[in-house]
Coordinates of C-alpha atoms and ligand atoms in Angstrom, one line a residue:
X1 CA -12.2 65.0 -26.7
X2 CA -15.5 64.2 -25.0
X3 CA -18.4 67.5 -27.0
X4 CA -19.6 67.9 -23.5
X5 CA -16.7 68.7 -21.7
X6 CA -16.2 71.2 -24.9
X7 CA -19.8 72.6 -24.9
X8 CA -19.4 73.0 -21.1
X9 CA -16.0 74.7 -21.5
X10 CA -18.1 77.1 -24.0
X11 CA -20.5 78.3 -21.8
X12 CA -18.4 79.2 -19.0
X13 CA -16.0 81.0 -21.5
X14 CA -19.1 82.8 -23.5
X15 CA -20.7 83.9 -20.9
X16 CA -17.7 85.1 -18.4
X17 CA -16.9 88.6 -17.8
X18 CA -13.7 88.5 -16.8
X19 CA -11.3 85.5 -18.3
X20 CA -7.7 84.9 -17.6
X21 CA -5.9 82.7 -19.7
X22 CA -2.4 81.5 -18.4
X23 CA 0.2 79.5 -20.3
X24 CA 3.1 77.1 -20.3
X25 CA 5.5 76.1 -23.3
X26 CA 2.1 74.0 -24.8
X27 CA 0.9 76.6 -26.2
X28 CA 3.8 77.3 -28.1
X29 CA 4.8 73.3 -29.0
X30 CA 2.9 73.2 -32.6
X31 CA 4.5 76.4 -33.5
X32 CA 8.1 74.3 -33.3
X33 CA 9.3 76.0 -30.4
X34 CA 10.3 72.7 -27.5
X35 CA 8.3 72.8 -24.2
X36 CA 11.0 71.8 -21.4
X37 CA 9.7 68.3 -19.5
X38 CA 8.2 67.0 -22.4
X39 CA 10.0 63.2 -22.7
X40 CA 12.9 63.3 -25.0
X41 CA 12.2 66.5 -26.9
X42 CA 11.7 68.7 -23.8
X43 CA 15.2 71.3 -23.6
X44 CA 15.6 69.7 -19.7
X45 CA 16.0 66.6 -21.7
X46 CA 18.5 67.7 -23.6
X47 CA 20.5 70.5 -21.8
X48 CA 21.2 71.3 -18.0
X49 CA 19.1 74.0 -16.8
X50 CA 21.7 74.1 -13.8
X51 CA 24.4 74.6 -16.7
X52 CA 22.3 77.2 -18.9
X53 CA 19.4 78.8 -16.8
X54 CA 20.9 80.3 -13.4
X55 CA 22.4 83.1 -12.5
X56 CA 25.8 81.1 -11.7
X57 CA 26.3 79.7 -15.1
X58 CA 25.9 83.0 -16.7
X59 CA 28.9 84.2 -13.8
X60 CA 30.9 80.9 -14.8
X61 CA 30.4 80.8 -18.6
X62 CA 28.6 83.9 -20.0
X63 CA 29.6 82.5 -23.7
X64 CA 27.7 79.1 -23.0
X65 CA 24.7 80.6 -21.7
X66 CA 24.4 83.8 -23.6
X67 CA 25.0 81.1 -27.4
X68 CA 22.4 79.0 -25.8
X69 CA 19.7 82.1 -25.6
X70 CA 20.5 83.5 -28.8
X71 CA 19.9 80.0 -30.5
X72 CA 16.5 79.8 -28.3
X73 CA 15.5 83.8 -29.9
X74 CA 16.9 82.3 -33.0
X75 CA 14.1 79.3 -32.8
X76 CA 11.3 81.6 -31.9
X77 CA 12.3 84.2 -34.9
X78 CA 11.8 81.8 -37.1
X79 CA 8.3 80.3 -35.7
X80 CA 5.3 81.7 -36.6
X81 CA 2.3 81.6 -33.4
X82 CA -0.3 78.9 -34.2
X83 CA -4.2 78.6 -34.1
X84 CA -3.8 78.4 -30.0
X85 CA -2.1 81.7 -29.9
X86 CA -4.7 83.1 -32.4
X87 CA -7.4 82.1 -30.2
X88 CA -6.6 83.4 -26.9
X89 CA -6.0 86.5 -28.7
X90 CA -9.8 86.5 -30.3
X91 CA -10.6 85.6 -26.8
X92 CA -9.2 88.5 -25.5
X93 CA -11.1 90.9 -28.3
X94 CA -14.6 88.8 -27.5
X95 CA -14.0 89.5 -23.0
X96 CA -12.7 92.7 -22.9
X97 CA -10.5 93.2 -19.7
X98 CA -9.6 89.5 -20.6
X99 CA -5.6 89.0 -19.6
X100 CA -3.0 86.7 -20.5
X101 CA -0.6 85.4 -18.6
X102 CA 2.6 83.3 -19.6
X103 CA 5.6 81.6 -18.6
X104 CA 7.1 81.7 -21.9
X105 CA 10.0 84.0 -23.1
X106 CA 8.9 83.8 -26.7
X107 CA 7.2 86.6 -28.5
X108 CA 4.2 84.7 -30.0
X109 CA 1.3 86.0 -28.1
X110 CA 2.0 89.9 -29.2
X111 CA 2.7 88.4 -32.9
X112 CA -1.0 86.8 -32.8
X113 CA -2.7 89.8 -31.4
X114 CA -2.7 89.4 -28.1
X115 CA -2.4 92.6 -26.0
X116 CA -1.2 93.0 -23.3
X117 CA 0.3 89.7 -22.2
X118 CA 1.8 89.7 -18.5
X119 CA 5.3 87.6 -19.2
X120 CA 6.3 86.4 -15.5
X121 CA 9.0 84.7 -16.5
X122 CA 10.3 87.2 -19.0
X123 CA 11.2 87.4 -22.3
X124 CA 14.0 86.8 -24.6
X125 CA 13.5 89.9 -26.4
X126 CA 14.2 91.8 -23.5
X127 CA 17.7 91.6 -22.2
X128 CA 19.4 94.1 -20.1
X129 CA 22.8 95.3 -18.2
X130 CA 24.0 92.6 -16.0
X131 CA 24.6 95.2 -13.5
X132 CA 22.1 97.6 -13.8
X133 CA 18.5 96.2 -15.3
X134 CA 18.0 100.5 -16.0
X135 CA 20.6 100.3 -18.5
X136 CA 19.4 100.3 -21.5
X137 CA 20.5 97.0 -24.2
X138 CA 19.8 96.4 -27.3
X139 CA 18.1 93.9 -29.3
X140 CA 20.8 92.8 -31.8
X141 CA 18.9 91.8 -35.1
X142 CA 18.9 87.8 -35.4
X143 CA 21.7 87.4 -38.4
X144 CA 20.9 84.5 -40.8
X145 CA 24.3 83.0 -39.9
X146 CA 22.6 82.9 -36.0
X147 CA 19.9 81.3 -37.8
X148 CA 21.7 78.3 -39.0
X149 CA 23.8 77.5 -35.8
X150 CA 24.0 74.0 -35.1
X151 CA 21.1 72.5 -33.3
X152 CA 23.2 73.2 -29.4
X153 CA 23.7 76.5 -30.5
X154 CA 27.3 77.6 -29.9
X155 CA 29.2 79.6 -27.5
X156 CA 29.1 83.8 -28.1
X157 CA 30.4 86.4 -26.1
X158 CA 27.4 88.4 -24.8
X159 CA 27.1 92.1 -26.0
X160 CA 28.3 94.5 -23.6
X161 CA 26.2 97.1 -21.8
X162 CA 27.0 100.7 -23.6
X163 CA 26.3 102.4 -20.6
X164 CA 28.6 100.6 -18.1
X165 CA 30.4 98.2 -20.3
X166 CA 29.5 95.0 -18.0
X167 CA 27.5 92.1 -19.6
X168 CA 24.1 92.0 -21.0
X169 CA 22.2 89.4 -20.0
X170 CA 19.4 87.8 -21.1
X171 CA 16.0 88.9 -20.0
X172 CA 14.6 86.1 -18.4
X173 CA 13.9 84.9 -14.8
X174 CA 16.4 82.2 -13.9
X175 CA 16.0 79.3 -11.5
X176 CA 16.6 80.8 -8.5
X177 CA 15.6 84.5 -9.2
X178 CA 12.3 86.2 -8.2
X179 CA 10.0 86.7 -10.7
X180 CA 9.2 90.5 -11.6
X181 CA 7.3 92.1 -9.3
X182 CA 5.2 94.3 -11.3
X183 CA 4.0 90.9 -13.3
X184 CA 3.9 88.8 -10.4
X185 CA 1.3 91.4 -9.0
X186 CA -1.0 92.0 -12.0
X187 CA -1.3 88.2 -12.6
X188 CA -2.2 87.7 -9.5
X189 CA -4.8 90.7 -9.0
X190 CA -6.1 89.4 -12.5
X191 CA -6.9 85.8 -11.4
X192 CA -8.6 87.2 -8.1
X193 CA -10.5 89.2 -9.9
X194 CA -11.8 86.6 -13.4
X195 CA -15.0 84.2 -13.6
X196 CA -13.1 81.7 -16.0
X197 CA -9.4 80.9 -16.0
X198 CA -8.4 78.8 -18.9
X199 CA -5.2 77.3 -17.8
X200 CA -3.5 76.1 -21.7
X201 CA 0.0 73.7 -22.0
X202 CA 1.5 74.2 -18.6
X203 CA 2.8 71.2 -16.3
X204 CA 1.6 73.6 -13.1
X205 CA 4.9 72.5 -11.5
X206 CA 6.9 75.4 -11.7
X207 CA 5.6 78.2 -8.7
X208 CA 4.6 80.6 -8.4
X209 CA 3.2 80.4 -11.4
X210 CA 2.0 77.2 -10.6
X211 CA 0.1 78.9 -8.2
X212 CA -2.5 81.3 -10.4
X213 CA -5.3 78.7 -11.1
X214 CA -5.3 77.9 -7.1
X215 CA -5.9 81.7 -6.5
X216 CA -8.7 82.1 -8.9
X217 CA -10.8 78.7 -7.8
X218 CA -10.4 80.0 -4.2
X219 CA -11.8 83.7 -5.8
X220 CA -14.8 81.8 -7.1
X221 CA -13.5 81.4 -10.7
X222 CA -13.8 78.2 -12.8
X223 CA -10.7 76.6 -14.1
X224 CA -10.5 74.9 -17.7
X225 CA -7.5 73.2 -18.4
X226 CA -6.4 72.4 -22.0
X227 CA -3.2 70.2 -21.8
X228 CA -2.7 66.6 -23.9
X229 CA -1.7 65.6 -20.8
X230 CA -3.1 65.2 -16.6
X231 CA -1.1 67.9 -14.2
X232 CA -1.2 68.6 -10.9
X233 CA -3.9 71.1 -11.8
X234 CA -6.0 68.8 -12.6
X235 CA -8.0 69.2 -9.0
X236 CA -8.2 72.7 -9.1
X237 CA -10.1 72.3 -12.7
X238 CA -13.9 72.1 -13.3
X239 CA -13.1 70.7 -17.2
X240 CA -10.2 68.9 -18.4
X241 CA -9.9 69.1 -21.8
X242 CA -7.3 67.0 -23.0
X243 CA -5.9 67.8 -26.4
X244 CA -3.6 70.0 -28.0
X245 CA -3.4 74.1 -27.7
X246 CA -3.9 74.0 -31.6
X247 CA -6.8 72.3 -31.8
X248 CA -8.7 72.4 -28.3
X249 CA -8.7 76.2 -28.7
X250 CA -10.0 77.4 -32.2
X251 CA -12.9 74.6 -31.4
X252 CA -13.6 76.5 -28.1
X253 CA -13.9 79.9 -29.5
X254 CA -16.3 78.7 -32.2
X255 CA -18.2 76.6 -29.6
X256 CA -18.5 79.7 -27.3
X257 CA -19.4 82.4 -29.8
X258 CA -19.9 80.8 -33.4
X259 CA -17.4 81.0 -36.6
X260 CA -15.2 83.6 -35.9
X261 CA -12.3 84.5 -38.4
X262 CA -9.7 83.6 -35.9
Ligands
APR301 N1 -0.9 71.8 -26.4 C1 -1.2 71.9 -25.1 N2 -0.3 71.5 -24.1 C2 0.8 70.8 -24.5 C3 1.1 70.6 -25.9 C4 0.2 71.2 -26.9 N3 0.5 71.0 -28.1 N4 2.3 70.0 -25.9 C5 2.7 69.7 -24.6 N5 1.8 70.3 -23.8 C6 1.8 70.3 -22.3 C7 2.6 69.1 -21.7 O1 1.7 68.0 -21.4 C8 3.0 69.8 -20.4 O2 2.1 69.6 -19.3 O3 2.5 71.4 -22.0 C9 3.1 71.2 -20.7 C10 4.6 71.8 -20.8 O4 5.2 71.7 -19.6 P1 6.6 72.3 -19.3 O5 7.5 71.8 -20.4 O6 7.0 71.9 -17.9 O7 6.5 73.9 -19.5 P2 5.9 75.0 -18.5 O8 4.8 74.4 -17.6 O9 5.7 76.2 -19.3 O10 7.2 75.2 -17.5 C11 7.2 76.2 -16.6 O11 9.5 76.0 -16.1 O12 11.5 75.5 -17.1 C12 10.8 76.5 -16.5 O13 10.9 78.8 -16.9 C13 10.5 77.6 -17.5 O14 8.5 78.8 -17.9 C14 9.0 77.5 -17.7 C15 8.5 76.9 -16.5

């Protein structure tokens, strides 16, 4: 990765006021935990979102869909958040105000520091009454025999909800569902509002999500990407930095405000 793209990067980031950082799956890809487009290893690769991630499989085969989840929490359980996560939480502690913003379900940014974090697409910690979100469900405690299920994860009858006895579900936005409003609305307030968005490990093809970085660069903000890869959000970017979360990040942070112990 080109030093001047990162000492540029640095500047913006250690001199902003107000940062946003939104992420994608990327961020959470050297912790173990599969991103979902990525070639072979991607979870659309491997499993049907149509089959696993709508409201209609859950109403066709609630054992299916609520095995595959539990595997998923299962995954992230047993990952631990890596030197990305770490970052954008010293980022946050460096800018106060600073928010994050992801599309992932996992629980990585809170176990690296980072508070609060704006989940828009939920999280799998989080699941509720299938009839009534306001009824309260509980986090079962991941068993070790849940740990070891076989790499599809297998079929379990979802817990039932002890207020109304209907299905719990799991707590994350499906295709086809909108995402919650209350998130929806501070993410969107945030990036209106921030000098520098860092936009980390998301294909920006998914909206509205996709849509945050566009909203801050028409605010006046500068957008940094940080993605191996080119997106779509490429034009919307002032730097590209193309690496991994991992690395990219911890570099950054040291870049805009010296050794810090990240
Ligand atoms: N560091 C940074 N970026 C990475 C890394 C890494 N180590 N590994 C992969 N990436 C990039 C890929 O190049 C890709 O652009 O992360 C992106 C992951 O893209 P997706 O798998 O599409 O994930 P995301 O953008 O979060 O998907 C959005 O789609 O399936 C739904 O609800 C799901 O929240 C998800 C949404």
């Amino acid at each position: 990765m080109e030093g001047v793209l990162l000492r540029r990067a640095a500047e913006l980031l250690g001199s902003a006021r107000r940062v946003v950082v939104l992420t994608g799956a990327g961020i959470s890809a050297e912790s173990g935990v599969p991103t979902f487009r990525d070639g072979l290893t991607g979870l659309w690769a491997r499993f049907d979102p149509q089959q696993l991630a709508t409201a209609e499989a859950f109403h066709a085969d609630p054992d299916l869909v609520w095995g595959w989840y539990e595997w998923r929490r299962a995954r992230v359980s047993r990952a631990e958040p890596n030197p990305g996560h770490l970052a954008i939480a010293t980022i946050q502690t460096r800018v106060p105000g600073s928010a994050v913003i992801t599309q992932n379900v996992d629980d990585l940014h809170e176990r690296a520091g980072a508070r609060p974090v704006i989940h828009l697409h939920g999280s799998l910690f989080a699941p509720r009454c299938v009839a009534a979100a306001a009824h309260p469900a509980a986090v079962e405690e991941t068993t070790d025999d849940e740990l070891a299920q076989p790499d599809e994860g297998r079929r379990m009858p979802p817990p039932r909800c002890a207020s109304c006895a209907a299905p719990v579900r799991p707590g994350v936005v499906w295709f086809g569902e909108a995402l919650p409003e209350e998130a929806l609305t501070a993410a969107v307030g945030a990036a209106a509002a921030c000098d520098v968005l860092l936009a980390v490990g998301t294909s920006g093809v998914v909206y509205p999500a996709a849509e945050i970085p566009g909203i801050a660069a028409r605010s006046g903000a500068t957008v940094v990407q940080v993605n191996p890869q080119p997106t779509p959000l490429d034009q919307v970017c002032a730097v590209n930095l193309r690496g991994t979360a991992a690395q990219v990040l911890p570099a950054l942070v040291t870049a805009a405000w010296g050794e810090t112990d990240q």
